[in-house]
Tab-separated table of C-alpha atoms in Angstrom:
chain	number	residue	atom	x	y	z
F	1	UNK	CA	-0.071	-0.001	0.049
F	2	UNK	CA	1.274	3.556	-0.847
F	3	UNK	CA	2.644	5.473	2.048
F	4	UNK	CA	1.635	8.717	0.353
F	5	UNK	CA	-2.057	7.600	0.290
F	6	UNK	CA	-2.487	8.263	-3.443
F	7	UNK	CA	-4.601	5.950	-5.508
F	8	UNK	CA	-2.711	3.252	-7.469
F	9	UNK	CA	-1.963	4.752	-10.971
F	10	UNK	CA	-2.747	8.314	-9.850
F	11	UNK	CA	0.848	9.372	-10.455
F	12	UNK	CA	2.160	8.126	-13.752
F	13	UNK	CA	5.873	7.943	-14.470
F	14	UNK	CA	7.092	10.985	-16.211
F	15	UNK	CA	7.647	10.480	-19.889
F	16	UNK	CA	6.967	13.879	-21.498
F	17	UNK	CA	9.884	15.733	-23.115
F	18	UNK	CA	11.386	18.691	-21.309
F	19	UNK	CA	13.692	19.413	-18.392
F	20	UNK	CA	13.022	16.817	-15.694
F	21	UNK	CA	12.783	19.453	-12.940
F	22	UNK	CA	9.983	21.162	-14.836
F	23	UNK	CA	8.118	18.042	-15.316
F	24	UNK	CA	8.349	16.993	-11.786
F	25	UNK	CA	7.245	20.513	-10.732
F	26	UNK	CA	4.177	20.282	-13.064
F	27	UNK	CA	3.325	16.874	-11.781
F	28	UNK	CA	3.438	17.944	-8.099
F	29	UNK	CA	1.565	21.220	-8.812
F	30	UNK	CA	-1.242	19.223	-10.564
F	31	UNK	CA	-1.460	16.824	-7.457
F	32	UNK	CA	-1.634	19.857	-5.169
F	33	UNK	CA	-4.299	21.784	-7.159
F	34	UNK	CA	-6.418	18.809	-7.554
F	35	UNK	CA	-5.961	18.027	-3.855
F	36	UNK	CA	-4.709	14.568	-4.442
F	37	UNK	CA	-2.172	15.933	-2.010
F	38	UNK	CA	-4.188	17.739	0.627
F	39	UNK	CA	-3.304	21.014	2.423
F	40	UNK	CA	-1.059	20.094	5.437
F	41	UNK	CA	0.201	16.971	3.865
F	42	UNK	CA	3.846	16.025	4.654
F	43	UNK	CA	5.756	15.711	1.346
F	44	UNK	CA	8.486	13.050	1.678
F	45	UNK	CA	11.151	13.373	-1.067
F	46	UNK	CA	11.869	9.709	-1.308
F	47	UNK	CA	8.219	8.698	-1.502
F	48	UNK	CA	7.328	11.318	-4.181
F	49	UNK	CA	10.546	10.357	-6.214
F	50	UNK	CA	9.356	6.684	-6.149
F	51	UNK	CA	5.929	7.574	-7.417
F	52	UNK	CA	7.206	9.722	-10.183
F	53	UNK	CA	10.021	7.320	-11.160
F	54	UNK	CA	12.845	9.919	-10.686
F	55	UNK	CA	15.645	10.603	-8.273
F	56	UNK	CA	15.199	12.867	-5.242
F	57	UNK	CA	17.266	15.797	-6.737
F	58	UNK	CA	14.501	16.925	-9.225
F	59	UNK	CA	11.866	16.456	-6.422
F	60	UNK	CA	13.879	18.608	-4.076
F	61	UNK	CA	14.250	21.323	-6.775
F	62	UNK	CA	10.470	21.213	-7.545
F	63	UNK	CA	9.668	21.546	-3.830
F	64	UNK	CA	11.956	24.604	-3.541
F	65	UNK	CA	10.123	26.188	-6.500
F	66	UNK	CA	6.678	25.317	-5.081
F	67	UNK	CA	7.777	26.847	-1.745
F	68	UNK	CA	8.803	30.102	-3.441
F	69	UNK	CA	5.327	30.261	-5.195
F	70	UNK	CA	3.518	29.575	-1.952
F	71	UNK	CA	2.240	26.069	-2.672
F	72	UNK	CA	4.592	24.243	-0.245
F	73	UNK	CA	5.838	25.253	3.167
F	74	UNK	CA	9.392	24.181	4.109
F	75	UNK	CA	9.761	23.859	7.939
F	76	UNK	CA	13.184	23.629	9.455
F	77	UNK	CA	13.910	20.115	10.942
F	78	UNK	CA	10.412	19.000	9.761
F	79	UNK	CA	10.431	18.936	5.982
F	80	UNK	CA	7.989	20.003	3.233
F	81	UNK	CA	4.243	20.277	3.686
F	82	UNK	CA	1.510	21.338	1.325
F	83	UNK	CA	0.547	24.890	2.146
F	84	UNK	CA	-2.658	25.365	4.121
F	85	UNK	CA	-4.395	28.400	2.755
F	86	UNK	CA	-5.728	31.009	5.226
F	87	UNK	CA	-9.193	32.458	4.925
F	88	UNK	CA	-7.643	35.792	4.162
F	89	UNK	CA	-5.542	34.340	1.216
F	90	UNK	CA	-8.663	32.624	-0.211
F	91	UNK	CA	-10.733	35.754	0.103
F	92	UNK	CA	-8.060	37.963	-1.670
F	93	UNK	CA	-7.695	35.524	-4.491
F	94	UNK	CA	-11.316	34.931	-5.105
F	95	UNK	CA	-12.066	38.628	-4.988
F	96	UNK	CA	-9.404	39.291	-7.706
F	97	UNK	CA	-10.958	36.422	-9.702
F	98	UNK	CA	-14.400	38.014	-9.452
F	99	UNK	CA	-12.952	41.296	-10.962
F	100	UNK	CA	-11.085	39.528	-13.823
F	101	UNK	CA	-13.825	37.287	-14.785
F	102	UNK	CA	-16.674	39.909	-14.603
F	103	UNK	CA	-14.731	41.914	-17.172
F	104	UNK	CA	-14.033	38.806	-19.247
F	105	UNK	CA	-17.706	38.035	-19.398
F	106	UNK	CA	-18.535	41.572	-20.508
F	107	UNK	CA	-15.933	41.325	-23.337
F	108	UNK	CA	-17.133	37.900	-24.409
F	109	UNK	CA	-20.589	39.249	-24.696
F	110	UNK	CA	-19.341	41.846	-26.999
F	111	UNK	CA	-17.108	39.587	-29.110
F	112	UNK	CA	-18.252	35.981	-29.058
F	113	UNK	CA	-19.270	34.381	-32.349
F	114	UNK	CA	-22.134	31.854	-32.648
F	115	UNK	CA	-19.559	29.034	-33.104
F	116	UNK	CA	-17.771	29.954	-29.940
F	117	UNK	CA	-21.063	30.194	-28.068
F	118	UNK	CA	-21.738	26.631	-29.321
F	119	UNK	CA	-18.563	25.480	-27.660
F	120	UNK	CA	-19.633	27.016	-24.383
F	121	UNK	CA	-22.955	25.143	-24.557
F	122	UNK	CA	-21.146	21.896	-25.277
F	123	UNK	CA	-18.998	22.451	-22.229
F	124	UNK	CA	-21.985	23.228	-20.180
F	125	UNK	CA	-23.649	19.973	-21.186
F	126	UNK	CA	-20.565	18.062	-20.150
F	127	UNK	CA	-20.294	19.801	-16.842
F	128	UNK	CA	-24.014	19.028	-16.126
F	129	UNK	CA	-23.286	15.359	-17.013
F	130	UNK	CA	-20.321	15.308	-14.619
F	131	UNK	CA	-22.490	16.684	-11.803
F	132	UNK	CA	-25.166	14.019	-12.565
F	133	UNK	CA	-22.535	11.336	-12.469
F	134	UNK	CA	-21.213	12.813	-9.099
F	135	UNK	CA	-17.731	13.050	-10.836
F	136	UNK	CA	-16.272	15.875	-8.897
F	137	UNK	CA	-12.824	15.840	-10.706
F	138	UNK	CA	-14.530	16.036	-14.090
F	139	UNK	CA	-16.894	18.777	-12.917
F	140	UNK	CA	-14.010	20.809	-11.643
F	141	UNK	CA	-12.064	20.346	-14.856
F	142	UNK	CA	-14.991	21.314	-16.978
F	143	UNK	CA	-15.689	24.377	-14.757
F	144	UNK	CA	-12.023	25.421	-15.336
F	145	UNK	CA	-12.300	24.861	-19.128
F	146	UNK	CA	-15.479	26.861	-19.436
F	147	UNK	CA	-14.105	29.852	-17.476
F	148	UNK	CA	-10.859	29.648	-19.555
F	149	UNK	CA	-12.923	29.652	-22.838
F	150	UNK	CA	-14.850	32.735	-21.672
F	151	UNK	CA	-11.523	34.381	-20.884
F	152	UNK	CA	-10.272	33.453	-24.390
F	153	UNK	CA	-13.479	34.901	-25.973
F	154	UNK	CA	-12.850	38.216	-24.203
F	155	UNK	CA	-9.993	38.698	-26.680
F	156	UNK	CA	-7.806	40.738	-24.224
F	157	UNK	CA	-4.324	39.240	-23.922
F	158	UNK	CA	-3.357	41.157	-20.783
F	159	UNK	CA	-6.507	40.066	-19.022
F	160	UNK	CA	-5.886	36.486	-20.055
F	161	UNK	CA	-2.348	36.570	-18.744
F	162	UNK	CA	-3.565	37.871	-15.412
F	163	UNK	CA	-6.237	35.233	-15.145
F	164	UNK	CA	-3.775	32.549	-15.994
F	165	UNK	CA	-1.724	33.504	-12.952
F	166	UNK	CA	-4.577	32.906	-10.662
F	167	UNK	CA	-6.248	29.984	-12.475
F	168	UNK	CA	-4.633	27.061	-10.685
F	169	UNK	CA	-5.169	28.656	-7.261
F	170	UNK	CA	-8.847	29.206	-8.095
F	171	UNK	CA	-9.120	25.469	-8.980
F	172	UNK	CA	-7.403	24.633	-5.648
F	173	UNK	CA	-10.000	26.736	-3.794
F	174	UNK	CA	-12.987	25.612	-5.905
F	175	UNK	CA	-12.382	21.726	-5.516
F	176	UNK	CA	-13.444	21.535	-1.839
F	177	UNK	CA	-16.843	23.178	-2.677
F	178	UNK	CA	-17.434	21.702	-6.166
F	179	UNK	CA	-19.869	19.102	-4.804
F	180	UNK	CA	-21.783	21.725	-2.815
F	181	UNK	CA	-21.957	24.062	-5.670
F	182	UNK	CA	-23.100	21.134	-7.839
F	183	UNK	CA	-26.000	21.772	-10.257
F	184	UNK	CA	-26.479	25.312	-9.124
F	185	UNK	CA	-23.114	26.263	-10.598
F	186	UNK	CA	-24.147	25.005	-14.042
F	187	UNK	CA	-27.487	26.792	-13.886
F	188	UNK	CA	-25.499	30.003	-13.349
F	189	UNK	CA	-23.290	28.970	-16.295
F	190	UNK	CA	-26.426	28.567	-18.433
F	191	UNK	CA	-27.562	32.079	-17.418
F	192	UNK	CA	-24.116	33.522	-18.298
F	193	UNK	CA	-24.141	31.735	-21.758
F	194	UNK	CA	-27.595	33.208	-22.408
F	195	UNK	CA	-26.462	36.724	-21.524
F	196	UNK	CA	-23.334	36.231	-23.864
F	197	UNK	CA	-25.593	34.886	-26.603
F	198	UNK	CA	-27.781	37.894	-26.435
F	199	UNK	CA	-24.773	40.272	-26.360
F	200	UNK	CA	-25.940	41.783	-23.157
F	201	UNK	CA	-22.656	42.979	-21.685
F	202	UNK	CA	-24.270	44.494	-18.449
F	203	UNK	CA	-26.169	41.295	-17.701
F	204	UNK	CA	-23.142	39.029	-18.501
F	205	UNK	CA	-21.045	41.173	-16.076
F	206	UNK	CA	-23.637	40.848	-13.303
F	207	UNK	CA	-24.184	37.124	-13.720
F	208	UNK	CA	-20.490	36.426	-13.709
F	209	UNK	CA	-20.024	38.552	-10.632
F	210	UNK	CA	-22.800	36.849	-8.755
F	211	UNK	CA	-21.587	33.462	-9.907
F	212	UNK	CA	-17.981	33.915	-8.616
F	213	UNK	CA	-19.196	35.542	-5.370
F	214	UNK	CA	-21.279	32.444	-4.695
F	215	UNK	CA	-18.196	30.350	-4.872
F	216	UNK	CA	-16.261	32.663	-2.741
F	217	UNK	CA	-18.983	32.778	-0.044
F	218	UNK	CA	-19.370	28.962	-0.135
F	219	UNK	CA	-15.658	28.414	0.268
F	220	UNK	CA	-15.791	30.499	3.510
F	221	UNK	CA	-18.837	28.625	4.797
F	222	UNK	CA	-17.697	25.058	3.756
F	223	UNK	CA	-17.003	23.879	7.224
F	224	UNK	CA	-19.808	25.673	9.055
């Protein structure tokens, strides 16, 4: 049985091209953002190296980078641990997300083509199916894809770059409340797509702001 508690096969051996330290970093960051490695989890270099099929050196380098970026806490004489976000950190990030995505929704309503709206509708169907199947991982992934698509449709490269910087952390915070948000989240997505379809910029902005605020509020209330 795995001492890291990860499901068998959850961590494939690294075979993609590119510098090994970068591939290890990406693999560990994915495990953290999807919460396969939970906040507060002790990260043992030898165990992670064994799962990833690499030596301890690239794991050590990846943990140092993750520490610099705030994903991992390095504690003297104790080792590395997945960072446990504070309520203030979550609030600040999700507030910024609301600002960025509300503007993206407005721009998408102004710019989106019929074909692009069709893609959003297909994503919404897939997300609804994931919720019906109680497939939280797929629902989280589809939520991220739909929001990324709206950001793409906004057509503002600077806005997209800023959003990309917070995207993974948003996914990190969204995962614990994805099941609670459930179908309601996708009802809100439907409302958003309708506003974009009608090219109603004001409504799209308001729906997106309400949608992201619901997630922020539910994150803070998740354990109450």
